[in-house]
Coordinates of N, CA and C in Angstrom, one line a residue:
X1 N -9.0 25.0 21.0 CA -8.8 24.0 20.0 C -8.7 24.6 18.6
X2 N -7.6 24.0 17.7 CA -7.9 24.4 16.4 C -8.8 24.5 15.7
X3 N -9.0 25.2 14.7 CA -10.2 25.1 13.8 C -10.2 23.8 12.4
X4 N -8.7 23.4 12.7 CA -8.6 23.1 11.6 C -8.7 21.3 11.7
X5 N -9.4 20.8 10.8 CA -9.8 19.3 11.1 C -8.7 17.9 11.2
X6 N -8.7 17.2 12.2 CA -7.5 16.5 12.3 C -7.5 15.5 11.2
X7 N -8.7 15.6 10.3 CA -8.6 14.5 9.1 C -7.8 15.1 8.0
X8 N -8.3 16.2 7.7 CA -7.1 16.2 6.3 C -6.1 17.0 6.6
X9 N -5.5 16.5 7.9 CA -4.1 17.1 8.5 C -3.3 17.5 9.1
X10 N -4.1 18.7 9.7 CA -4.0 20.1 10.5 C -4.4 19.4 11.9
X11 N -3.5 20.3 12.6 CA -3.3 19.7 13.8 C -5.0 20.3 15.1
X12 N -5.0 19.7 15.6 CA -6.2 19.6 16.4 C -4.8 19.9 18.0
X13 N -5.6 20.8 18.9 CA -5.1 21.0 19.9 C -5.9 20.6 21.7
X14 N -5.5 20.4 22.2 CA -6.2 19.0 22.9 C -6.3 19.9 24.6
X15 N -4.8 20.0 24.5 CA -4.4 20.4 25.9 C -3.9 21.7 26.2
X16 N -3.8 22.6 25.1 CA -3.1 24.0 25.0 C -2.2 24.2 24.3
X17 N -1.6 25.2 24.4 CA -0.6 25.7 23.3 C 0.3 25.0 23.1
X18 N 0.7 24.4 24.3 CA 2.3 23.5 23.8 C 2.1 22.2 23.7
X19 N 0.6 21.8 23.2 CA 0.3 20.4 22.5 C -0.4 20.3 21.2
X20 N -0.1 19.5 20.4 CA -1.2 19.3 19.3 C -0.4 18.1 18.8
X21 N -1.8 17.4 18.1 CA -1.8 16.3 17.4 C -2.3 16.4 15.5
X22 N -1.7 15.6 15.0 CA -1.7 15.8 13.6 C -1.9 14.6 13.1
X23 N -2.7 14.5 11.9 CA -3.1 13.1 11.5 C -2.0 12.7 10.3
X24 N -1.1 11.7 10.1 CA -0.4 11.5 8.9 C -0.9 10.5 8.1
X25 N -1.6 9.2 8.1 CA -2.3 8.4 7.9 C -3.3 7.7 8.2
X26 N -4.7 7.5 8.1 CA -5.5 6.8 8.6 C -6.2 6.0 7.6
X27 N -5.4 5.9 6.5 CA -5.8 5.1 5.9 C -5.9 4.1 5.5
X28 N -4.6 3.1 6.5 CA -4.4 1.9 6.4 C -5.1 0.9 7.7
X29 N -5.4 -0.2 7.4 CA -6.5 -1.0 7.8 C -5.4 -1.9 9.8
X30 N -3.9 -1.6 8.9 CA -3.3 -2.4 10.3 C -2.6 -1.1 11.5
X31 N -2.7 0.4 10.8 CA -1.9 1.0 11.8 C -2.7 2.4 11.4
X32 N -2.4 3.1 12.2 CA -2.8 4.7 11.7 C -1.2 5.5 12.7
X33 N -0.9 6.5 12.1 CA -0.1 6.8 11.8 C 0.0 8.7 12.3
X34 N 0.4 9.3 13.3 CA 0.5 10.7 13.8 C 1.5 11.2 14.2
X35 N 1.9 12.8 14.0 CA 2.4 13.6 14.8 C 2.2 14.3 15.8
X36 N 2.7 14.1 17.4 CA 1.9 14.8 18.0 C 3.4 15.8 19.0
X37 N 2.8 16.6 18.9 CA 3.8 18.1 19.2 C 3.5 18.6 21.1
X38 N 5.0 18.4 21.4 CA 5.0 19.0 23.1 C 5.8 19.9 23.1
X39 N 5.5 21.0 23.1 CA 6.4 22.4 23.8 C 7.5 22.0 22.1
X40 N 8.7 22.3 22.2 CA 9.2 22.5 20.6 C 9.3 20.2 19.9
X41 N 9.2 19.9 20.6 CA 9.4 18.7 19.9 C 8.2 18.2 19.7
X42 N 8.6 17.3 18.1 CA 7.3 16.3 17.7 C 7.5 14.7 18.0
X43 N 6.7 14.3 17.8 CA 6.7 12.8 18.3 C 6.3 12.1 16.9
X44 N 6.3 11.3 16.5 CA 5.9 10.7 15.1 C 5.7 9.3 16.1
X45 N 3.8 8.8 15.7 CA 3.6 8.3 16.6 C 2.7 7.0 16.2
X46 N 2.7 5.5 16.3 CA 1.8 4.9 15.6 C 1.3 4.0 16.4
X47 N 0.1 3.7 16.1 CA -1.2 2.9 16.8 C -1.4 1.7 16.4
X48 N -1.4 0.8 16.5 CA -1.4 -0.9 15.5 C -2.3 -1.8 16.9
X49 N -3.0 -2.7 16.1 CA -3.1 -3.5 17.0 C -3.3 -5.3 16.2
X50 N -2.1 -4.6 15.2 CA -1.2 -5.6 14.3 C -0.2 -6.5 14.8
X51 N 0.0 -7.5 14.8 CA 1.3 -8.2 15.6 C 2.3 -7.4 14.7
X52 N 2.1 -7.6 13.3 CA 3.4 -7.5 12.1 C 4.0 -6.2 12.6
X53 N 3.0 -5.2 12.9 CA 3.4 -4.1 12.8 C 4.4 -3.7 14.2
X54 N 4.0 -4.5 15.7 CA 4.8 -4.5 16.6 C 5.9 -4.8 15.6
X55 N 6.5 -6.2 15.4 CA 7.0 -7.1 15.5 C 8.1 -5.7 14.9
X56 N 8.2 -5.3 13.5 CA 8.9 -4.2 13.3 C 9.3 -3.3 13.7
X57 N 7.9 -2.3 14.7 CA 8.9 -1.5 15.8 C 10.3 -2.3 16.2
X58 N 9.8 -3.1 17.0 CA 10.6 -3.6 17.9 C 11.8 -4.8 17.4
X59 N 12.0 -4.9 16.1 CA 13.0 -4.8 15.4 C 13.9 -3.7 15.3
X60 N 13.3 -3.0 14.8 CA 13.9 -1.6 14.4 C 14.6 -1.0 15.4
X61 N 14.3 -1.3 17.0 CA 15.0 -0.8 18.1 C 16.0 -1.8 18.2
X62 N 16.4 -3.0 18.2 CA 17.4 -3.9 17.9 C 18.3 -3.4 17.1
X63 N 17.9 -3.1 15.5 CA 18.6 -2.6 14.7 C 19.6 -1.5 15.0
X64 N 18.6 -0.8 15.3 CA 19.0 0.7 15.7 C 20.2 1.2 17.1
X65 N 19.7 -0.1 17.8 CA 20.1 0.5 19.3 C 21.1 -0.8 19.8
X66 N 21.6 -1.3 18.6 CA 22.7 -2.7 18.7 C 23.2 -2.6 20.1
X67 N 24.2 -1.4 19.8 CA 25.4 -1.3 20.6 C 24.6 -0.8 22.1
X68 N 24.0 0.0 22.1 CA 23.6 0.2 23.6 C 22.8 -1.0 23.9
X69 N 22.4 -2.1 23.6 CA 21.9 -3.1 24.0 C 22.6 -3.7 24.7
X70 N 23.7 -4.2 24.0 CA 25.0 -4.8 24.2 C 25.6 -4.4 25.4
X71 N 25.8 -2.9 26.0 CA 26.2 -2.5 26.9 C 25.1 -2.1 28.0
X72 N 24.1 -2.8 27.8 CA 22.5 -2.8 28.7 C 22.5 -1.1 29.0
X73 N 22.5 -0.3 28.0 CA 22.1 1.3 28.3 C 20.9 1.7 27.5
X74 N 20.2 0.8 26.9 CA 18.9 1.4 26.3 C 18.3 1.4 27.3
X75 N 17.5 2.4 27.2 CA 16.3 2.9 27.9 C 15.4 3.4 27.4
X76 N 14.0 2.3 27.5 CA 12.6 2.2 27.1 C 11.3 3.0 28.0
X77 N 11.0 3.7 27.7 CA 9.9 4.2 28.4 C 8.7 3.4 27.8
X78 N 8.1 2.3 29.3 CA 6.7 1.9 29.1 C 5.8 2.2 29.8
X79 N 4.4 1.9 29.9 CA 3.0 2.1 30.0 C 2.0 1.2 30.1
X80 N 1.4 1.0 30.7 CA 0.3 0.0 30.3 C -1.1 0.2 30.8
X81 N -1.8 0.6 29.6 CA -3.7 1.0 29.9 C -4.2 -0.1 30.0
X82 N -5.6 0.3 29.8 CA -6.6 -0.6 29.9 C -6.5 -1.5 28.5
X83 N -5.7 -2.6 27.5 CA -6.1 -3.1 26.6 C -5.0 -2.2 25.6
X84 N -3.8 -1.4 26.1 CA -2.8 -1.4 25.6 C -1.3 -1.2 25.9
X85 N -0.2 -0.8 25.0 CA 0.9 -0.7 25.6 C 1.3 0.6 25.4
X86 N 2.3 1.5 25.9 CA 2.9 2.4 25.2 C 4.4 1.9 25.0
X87 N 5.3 2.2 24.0 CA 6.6 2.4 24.2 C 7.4 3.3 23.6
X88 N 8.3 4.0 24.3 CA 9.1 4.7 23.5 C 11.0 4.6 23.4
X89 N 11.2 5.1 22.9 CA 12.7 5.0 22.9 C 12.9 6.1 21.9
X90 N 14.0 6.6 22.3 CA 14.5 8.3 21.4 C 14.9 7.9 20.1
X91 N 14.6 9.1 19.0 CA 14.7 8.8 17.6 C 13.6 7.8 17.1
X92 N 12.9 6.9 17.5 CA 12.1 6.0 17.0 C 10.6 6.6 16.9
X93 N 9.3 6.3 16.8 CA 8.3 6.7 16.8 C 7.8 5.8 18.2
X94 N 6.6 6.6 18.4 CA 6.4 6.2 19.6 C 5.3 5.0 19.1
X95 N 5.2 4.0 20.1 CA 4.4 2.6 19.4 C 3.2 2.6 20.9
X96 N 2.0 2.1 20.7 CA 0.9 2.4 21.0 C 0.6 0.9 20.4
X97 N 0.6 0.0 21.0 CA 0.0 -1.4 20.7 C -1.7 -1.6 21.7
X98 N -2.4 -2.4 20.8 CA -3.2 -2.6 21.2 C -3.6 -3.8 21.3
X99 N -3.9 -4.3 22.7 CA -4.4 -5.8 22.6 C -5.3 -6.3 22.0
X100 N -5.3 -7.1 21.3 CA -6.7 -7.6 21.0 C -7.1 -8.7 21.5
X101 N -8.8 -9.0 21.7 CA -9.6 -10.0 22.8 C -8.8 -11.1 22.2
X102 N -7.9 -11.8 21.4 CA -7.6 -13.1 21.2 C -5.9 -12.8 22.0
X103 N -5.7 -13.6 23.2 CA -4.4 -13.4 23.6 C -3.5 -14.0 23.3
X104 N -3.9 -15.2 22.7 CA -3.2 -15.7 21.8 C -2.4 -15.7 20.6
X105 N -2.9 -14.3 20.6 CA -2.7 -14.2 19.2 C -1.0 -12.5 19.3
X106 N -0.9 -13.0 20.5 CA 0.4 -11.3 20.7 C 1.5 -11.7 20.7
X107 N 2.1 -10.7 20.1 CA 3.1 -11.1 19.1 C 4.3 -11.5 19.9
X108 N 5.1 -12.3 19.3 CA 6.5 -13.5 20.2 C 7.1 -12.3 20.5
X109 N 7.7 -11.5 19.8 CA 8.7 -10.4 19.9 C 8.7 -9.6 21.2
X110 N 7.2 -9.0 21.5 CA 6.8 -8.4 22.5 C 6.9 -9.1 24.0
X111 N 7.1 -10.5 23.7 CA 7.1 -11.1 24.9 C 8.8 -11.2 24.5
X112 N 9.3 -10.9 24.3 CA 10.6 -11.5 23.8 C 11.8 -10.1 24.6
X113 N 11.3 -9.1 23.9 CA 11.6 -7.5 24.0 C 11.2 -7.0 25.5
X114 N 10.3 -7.4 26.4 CA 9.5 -6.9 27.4 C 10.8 -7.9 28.7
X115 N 10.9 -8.7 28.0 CA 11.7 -10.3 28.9 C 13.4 -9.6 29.1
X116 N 13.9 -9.1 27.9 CA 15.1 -8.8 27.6 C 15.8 -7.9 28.8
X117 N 16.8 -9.2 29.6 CA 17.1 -7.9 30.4 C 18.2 -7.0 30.4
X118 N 18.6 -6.9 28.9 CA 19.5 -5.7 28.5 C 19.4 -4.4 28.5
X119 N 17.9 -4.1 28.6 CA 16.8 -3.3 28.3 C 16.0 -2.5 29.8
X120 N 16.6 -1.2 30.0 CA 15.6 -1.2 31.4 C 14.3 -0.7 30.8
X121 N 13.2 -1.2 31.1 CA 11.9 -0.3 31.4 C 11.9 0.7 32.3
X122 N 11.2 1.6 32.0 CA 11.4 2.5 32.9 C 10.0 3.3 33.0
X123 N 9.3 4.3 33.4 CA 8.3 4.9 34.1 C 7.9 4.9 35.3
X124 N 6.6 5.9 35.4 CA 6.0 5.9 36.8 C 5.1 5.2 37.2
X125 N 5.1 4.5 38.3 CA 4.3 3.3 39.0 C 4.5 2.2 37.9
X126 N 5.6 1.9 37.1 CA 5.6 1.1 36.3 C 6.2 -0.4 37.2
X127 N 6.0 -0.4 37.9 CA 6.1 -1.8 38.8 C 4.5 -2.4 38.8
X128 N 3.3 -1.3 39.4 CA 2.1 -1.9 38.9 C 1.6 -2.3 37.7
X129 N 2.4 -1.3 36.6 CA 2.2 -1.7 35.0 C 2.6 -2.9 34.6
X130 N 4.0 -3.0 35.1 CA 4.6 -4.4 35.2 C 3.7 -5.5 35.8
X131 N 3.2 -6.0 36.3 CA 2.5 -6.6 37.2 C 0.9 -6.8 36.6
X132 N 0.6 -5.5 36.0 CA -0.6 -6.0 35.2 C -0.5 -6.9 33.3
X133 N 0.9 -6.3 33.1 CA 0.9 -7.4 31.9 C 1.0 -8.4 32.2
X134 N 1.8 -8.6 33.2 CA 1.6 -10.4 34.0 C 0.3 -10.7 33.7
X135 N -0.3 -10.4 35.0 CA -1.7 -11.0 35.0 C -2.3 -11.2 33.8
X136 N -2.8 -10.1 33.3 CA -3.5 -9.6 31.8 C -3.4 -10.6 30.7
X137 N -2.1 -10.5 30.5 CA -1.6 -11.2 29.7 C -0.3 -11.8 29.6
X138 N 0.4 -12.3 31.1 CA 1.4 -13.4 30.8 C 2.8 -13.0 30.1
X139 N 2.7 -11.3 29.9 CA 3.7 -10.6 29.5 C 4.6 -10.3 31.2
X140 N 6.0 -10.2 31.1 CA 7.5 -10.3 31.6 C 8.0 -9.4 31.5
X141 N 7.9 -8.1 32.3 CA 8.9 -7.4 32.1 C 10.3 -7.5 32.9
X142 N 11.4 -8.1 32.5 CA 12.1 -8.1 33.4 C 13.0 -7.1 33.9
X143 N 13.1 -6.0 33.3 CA 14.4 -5.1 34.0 C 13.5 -3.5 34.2
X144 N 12.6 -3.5 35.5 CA 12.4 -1.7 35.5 C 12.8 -1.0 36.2
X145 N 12.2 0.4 36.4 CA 13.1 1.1 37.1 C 11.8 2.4 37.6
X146 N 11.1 2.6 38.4 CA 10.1 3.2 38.9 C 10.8 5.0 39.1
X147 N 10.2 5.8 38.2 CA 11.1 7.0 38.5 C 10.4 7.9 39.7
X148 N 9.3 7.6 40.2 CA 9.1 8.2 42.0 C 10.2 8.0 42.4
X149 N 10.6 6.7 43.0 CA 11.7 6.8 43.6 C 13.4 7.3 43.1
X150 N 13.3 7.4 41.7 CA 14.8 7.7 41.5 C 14.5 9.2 41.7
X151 N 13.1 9.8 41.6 CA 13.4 11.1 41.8 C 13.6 11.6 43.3
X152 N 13.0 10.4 44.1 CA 13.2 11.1 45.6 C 14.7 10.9 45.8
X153 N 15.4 9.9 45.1 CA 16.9 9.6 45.4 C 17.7 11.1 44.6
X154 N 17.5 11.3 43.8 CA 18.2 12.6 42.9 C 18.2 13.6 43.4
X155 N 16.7 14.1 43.6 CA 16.0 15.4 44.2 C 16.2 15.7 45.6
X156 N 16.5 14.9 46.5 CA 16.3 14.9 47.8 C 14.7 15.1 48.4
X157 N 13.6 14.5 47.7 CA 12.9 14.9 48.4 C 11.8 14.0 48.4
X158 N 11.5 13.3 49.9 CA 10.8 12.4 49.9 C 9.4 12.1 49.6
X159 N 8.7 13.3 49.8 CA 6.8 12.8 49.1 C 7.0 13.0 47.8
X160 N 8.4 12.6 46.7 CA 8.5 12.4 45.4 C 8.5 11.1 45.4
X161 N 8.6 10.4 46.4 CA 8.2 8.9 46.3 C 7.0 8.5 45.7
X162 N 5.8 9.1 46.0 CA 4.0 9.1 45.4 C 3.9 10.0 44.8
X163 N 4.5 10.9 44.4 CA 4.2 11.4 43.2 C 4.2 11.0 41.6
X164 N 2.9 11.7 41.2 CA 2.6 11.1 39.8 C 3.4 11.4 38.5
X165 N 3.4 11.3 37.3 CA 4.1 11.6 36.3 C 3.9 13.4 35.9
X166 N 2.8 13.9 36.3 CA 2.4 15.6 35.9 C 3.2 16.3 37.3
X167 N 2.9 15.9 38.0 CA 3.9 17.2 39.3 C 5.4 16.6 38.9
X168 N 5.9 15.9 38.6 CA 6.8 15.3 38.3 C 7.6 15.8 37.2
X169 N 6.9 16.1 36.1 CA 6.7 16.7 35.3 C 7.3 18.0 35.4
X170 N 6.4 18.9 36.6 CA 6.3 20.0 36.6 C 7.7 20.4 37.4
X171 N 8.2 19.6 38.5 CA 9.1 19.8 39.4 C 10.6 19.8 38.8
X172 N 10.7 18.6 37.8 CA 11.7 18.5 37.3 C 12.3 19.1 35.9
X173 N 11.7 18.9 34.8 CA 11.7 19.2 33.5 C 10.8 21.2 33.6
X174 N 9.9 21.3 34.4 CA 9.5 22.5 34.0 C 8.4 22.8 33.2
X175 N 8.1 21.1 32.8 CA 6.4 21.1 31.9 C 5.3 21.1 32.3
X176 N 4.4 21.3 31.6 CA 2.9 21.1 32.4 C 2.8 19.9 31.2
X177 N 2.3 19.1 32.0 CA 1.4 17.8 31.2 C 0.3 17.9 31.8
X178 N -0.5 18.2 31.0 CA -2.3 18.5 31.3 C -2.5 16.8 30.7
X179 N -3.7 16.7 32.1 CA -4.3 15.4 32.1 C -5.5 15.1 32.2
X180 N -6.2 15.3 31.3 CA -7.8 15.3 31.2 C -8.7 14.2 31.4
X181 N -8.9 13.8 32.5 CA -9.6 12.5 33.1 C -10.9 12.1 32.7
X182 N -11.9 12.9 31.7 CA -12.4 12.5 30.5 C -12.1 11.6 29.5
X183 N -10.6 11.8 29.4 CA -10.0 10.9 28.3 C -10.1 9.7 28.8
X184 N -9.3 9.7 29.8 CA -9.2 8.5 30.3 C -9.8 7.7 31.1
X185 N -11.2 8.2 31.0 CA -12.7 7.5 31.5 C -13.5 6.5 30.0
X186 N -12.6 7.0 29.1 CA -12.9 6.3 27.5 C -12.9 5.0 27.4
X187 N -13.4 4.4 26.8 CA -13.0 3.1 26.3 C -11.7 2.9 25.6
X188 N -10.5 2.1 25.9 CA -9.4 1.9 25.5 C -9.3 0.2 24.7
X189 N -10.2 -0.3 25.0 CA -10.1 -2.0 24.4 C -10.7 -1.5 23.3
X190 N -10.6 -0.9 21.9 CA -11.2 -0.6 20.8 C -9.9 -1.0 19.9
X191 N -10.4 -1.4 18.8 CA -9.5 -1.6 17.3 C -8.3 -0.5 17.5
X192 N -9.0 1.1 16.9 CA -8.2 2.1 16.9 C -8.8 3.1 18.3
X193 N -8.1 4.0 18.3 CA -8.1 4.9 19.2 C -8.7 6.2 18.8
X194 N -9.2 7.0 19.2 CA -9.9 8.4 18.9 C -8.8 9.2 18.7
X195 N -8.1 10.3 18.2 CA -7.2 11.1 18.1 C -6.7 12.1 19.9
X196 N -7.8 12.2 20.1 CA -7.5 12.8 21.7 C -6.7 11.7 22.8
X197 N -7.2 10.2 22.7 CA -6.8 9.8 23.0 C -5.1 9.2 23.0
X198 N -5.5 9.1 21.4 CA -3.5 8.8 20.3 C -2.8 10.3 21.9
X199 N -3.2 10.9 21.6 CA -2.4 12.4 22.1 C -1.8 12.1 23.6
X200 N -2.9 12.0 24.3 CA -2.9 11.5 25.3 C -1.7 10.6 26.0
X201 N -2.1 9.2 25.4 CA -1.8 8.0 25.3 C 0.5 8.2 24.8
X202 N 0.1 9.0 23.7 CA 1.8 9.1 23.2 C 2.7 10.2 24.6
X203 N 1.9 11.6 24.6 CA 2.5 12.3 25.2 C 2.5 11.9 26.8
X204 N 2.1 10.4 27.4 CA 2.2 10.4 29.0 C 3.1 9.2 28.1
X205 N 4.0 8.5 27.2 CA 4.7 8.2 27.2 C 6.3 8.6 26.9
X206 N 5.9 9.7 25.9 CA 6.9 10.6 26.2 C 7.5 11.6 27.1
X207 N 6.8 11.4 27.6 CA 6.7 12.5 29.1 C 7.3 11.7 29.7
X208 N 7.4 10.5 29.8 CA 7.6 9.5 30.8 C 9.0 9.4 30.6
X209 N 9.5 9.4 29.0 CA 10.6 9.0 28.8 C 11.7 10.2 29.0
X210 N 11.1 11.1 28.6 CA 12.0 12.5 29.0 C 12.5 12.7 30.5
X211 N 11.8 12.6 31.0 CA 11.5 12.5 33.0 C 12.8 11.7 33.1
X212 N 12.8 10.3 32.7 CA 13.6 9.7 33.0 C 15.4 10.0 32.7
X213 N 15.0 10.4 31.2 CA 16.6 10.9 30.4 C 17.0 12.0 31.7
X214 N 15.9 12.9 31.9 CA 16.7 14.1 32.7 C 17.1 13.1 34.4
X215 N 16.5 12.5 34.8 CA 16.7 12.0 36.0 C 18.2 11.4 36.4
X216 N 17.9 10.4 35.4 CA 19.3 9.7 35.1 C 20.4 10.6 35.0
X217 N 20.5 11.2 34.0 CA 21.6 11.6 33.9 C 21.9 13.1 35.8
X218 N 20.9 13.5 36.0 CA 21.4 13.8 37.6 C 21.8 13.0 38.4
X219 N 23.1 13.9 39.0 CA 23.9 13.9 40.2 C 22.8 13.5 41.2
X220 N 23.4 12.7 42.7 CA 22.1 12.8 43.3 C 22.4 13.8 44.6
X221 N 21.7 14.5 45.4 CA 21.6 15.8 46.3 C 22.4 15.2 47.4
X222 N 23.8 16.0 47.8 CA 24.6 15.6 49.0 C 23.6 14.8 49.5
X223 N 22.3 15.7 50.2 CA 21.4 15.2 52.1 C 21.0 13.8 51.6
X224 N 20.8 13.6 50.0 CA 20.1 12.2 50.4 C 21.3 11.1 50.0
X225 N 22.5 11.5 49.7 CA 23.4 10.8 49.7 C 23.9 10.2 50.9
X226 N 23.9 11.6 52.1 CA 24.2 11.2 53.4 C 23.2 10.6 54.0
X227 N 21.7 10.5 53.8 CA 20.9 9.7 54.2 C 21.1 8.3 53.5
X228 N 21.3 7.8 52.5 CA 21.7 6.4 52.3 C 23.0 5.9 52.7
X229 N 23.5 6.9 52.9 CA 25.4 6.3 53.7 C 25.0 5.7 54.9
X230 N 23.9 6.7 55.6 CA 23.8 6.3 57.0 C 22.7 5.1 57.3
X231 N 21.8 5.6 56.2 CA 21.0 4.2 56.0 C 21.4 2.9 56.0
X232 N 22.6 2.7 54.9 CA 23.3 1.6 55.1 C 23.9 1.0 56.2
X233 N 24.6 2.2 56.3 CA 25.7 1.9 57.9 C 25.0 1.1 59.3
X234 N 23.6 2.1 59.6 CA 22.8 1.6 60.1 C 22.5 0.4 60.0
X235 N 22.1 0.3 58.8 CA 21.8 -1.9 58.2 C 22.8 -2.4 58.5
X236 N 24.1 -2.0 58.5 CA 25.3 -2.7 58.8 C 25.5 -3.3 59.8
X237 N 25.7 -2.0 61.1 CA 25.8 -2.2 62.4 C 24.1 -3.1 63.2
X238 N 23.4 -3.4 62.8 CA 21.6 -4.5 62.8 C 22.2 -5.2 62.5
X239 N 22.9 -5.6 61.6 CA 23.5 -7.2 60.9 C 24.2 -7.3 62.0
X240 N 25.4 -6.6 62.1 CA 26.3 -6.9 63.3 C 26.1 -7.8 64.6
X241 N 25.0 -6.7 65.3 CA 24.1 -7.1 66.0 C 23.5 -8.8 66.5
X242 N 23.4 -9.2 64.8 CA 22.8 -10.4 64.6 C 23.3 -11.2 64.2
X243 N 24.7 -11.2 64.3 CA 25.8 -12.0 64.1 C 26.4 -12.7 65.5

C-alpha cells in the first residue's frame, strides 16, 4: 500500500501494482469524486447517492452517445450490490449510485435509462442483477446480455458458462482482477462509500465493461459454431418430428 494518504490526493494502492485509487474531491455534500487506475488506464469515477447527480450522468450518455443509441450499439456495463448501482460506458466516468432507504425518492431517469431498449446492459450474472433491481426496487432492465455465456459462445469453451468476472478476466483480456472478500463483507447501504470500496466497486465495473468490448468484438471459434449449426439442425429435425 502506498504511503501516501488518499485525503490530500496521492493514490492509496488496494490490490497491487496495477491498481490505485486517488481522491479528487470529497468535499461536496451530494457526490465525491475519484481516479482509480488499472494496469495503464484511469477511470474518473463518482459516487452520489443524489438523484440530480444520477439524473446528469445519465444525461450526459444521451448527449454524448446520440447516434449509437439511435442505432441500439451503446453498450453499458452494469452491476448491482447490496444498496447500489454501478454503471459504465467508455469516455464517461464511471457512476456508482447509491440507494437511499426512501425508494421513492430514485430518480425517473434511472428507471427511464435501465427500461431503454436501445441500450444493451451487459455483465456477469447480470440476469440475477437484473432481477434484483426488480424486486429491490421496481427497477427494469430491459435489454441484457450475460457475458458467461457470450464467452462460452466466442471462446469455445463450455465451464465459461459459470465462470466469474476474475478468471474471466484472466482467460480473456490477460488481467488479474484481485477480489478481496473483506471488502465485500462491508456494509454497502451507507451515504458514501470507504475509498477501498469506491476501488472495488468501479474497477468490477470496468472490468466488466472491457470483458465485454473485447468479447464482442470476437469472431466466434469454428467447434462452437459447428456445435450451434448442429444444435439447431437438431431442433429442426424434433420440430419435424412434431409436425
Amino acid at each position: 500500500m502506498s504511503s501516501s494518504s488518499s485525503f490530500d490526493g496521492g493514490p492509496y494502492q488496494y490490490y497491487g501494482n496495477h491498481t490505485s485509487i486517488q481522491v479528487i474531491d470529497k468535499e461536496t455534500e451530494t457526490h465525491h469524486t475519484f481516479n482509480v487506475s488499472f494496469y495503464n488506464n484511469t477511470i474518473r469515477t463518482t459516487v452520489t447517492h443524489t438523484a440530480s447527480i444520477a439524473n446528469q450522468w445519465i444525461g450526459d450518455v444521451y448527449a454524448s452517445y446520440a447516434r449509437y443509441i439511435e442505432k441500439h450499439n451503446l453498450i453499458v456495463s452494469t452491476s448491482n450490490g447490496c444498496g447500489y448501482v454501478k454503471l459504465v460506458v467508455t469516455k464517461l466516468p464511471c457512476c456508482n449510485y447509491l440507494f437511499g432507504r426512501d425508494k421513492e425518492q430514485l430518480p425517473e431517469s434511472l428507471f427511464d435509462f435501465l427500461n431503454d431498449e436501445r441500450i444493451r446492459f451487459v455483465g456477469v450474472g447480470i440476469d440475477q442483477d437484473a432481477y434484483k433491481l426488480w424486486v429491490d426496487y421496481g427497477l427494469t432492465v430491459a435489454r441484457s446480455e450475460d457475458f458467461a455465456g457470450l464467452a462460452a459462445y466466442k471462446l469455445g469453451g463450455q465451464r465459461l458458462h459459470r465462470a466469474g468476472l476474475k478468471p474471466l478476466m484472466w482467460h480473456v483480456p490477460g488481467k488479474d482482477l484481485s477480489k478481496h472478500r473483506v471488502i465485500t463483507l462491508r456494509r454497502w447501504d451507507v451515504d458514501f462509500l470507504t475509498d477501498e470500496q469506491v476501488e472495488y466497486a468501479c474497477l468490477d465495473a470496468y472490468a466488466s465493461f472491457k470483458l465485454g468490448m473485447d468479447l464482442i468484438r470476437r469472431p466466434a471459434t469454428e467447434n462452437m459454431l459447428h456445435y450451434f449449426q448442429r444444435f439447431q439442425w437438431n431442433f429442426s429435425l424434433f420440430e419435424s418430428f412434431n409436425h
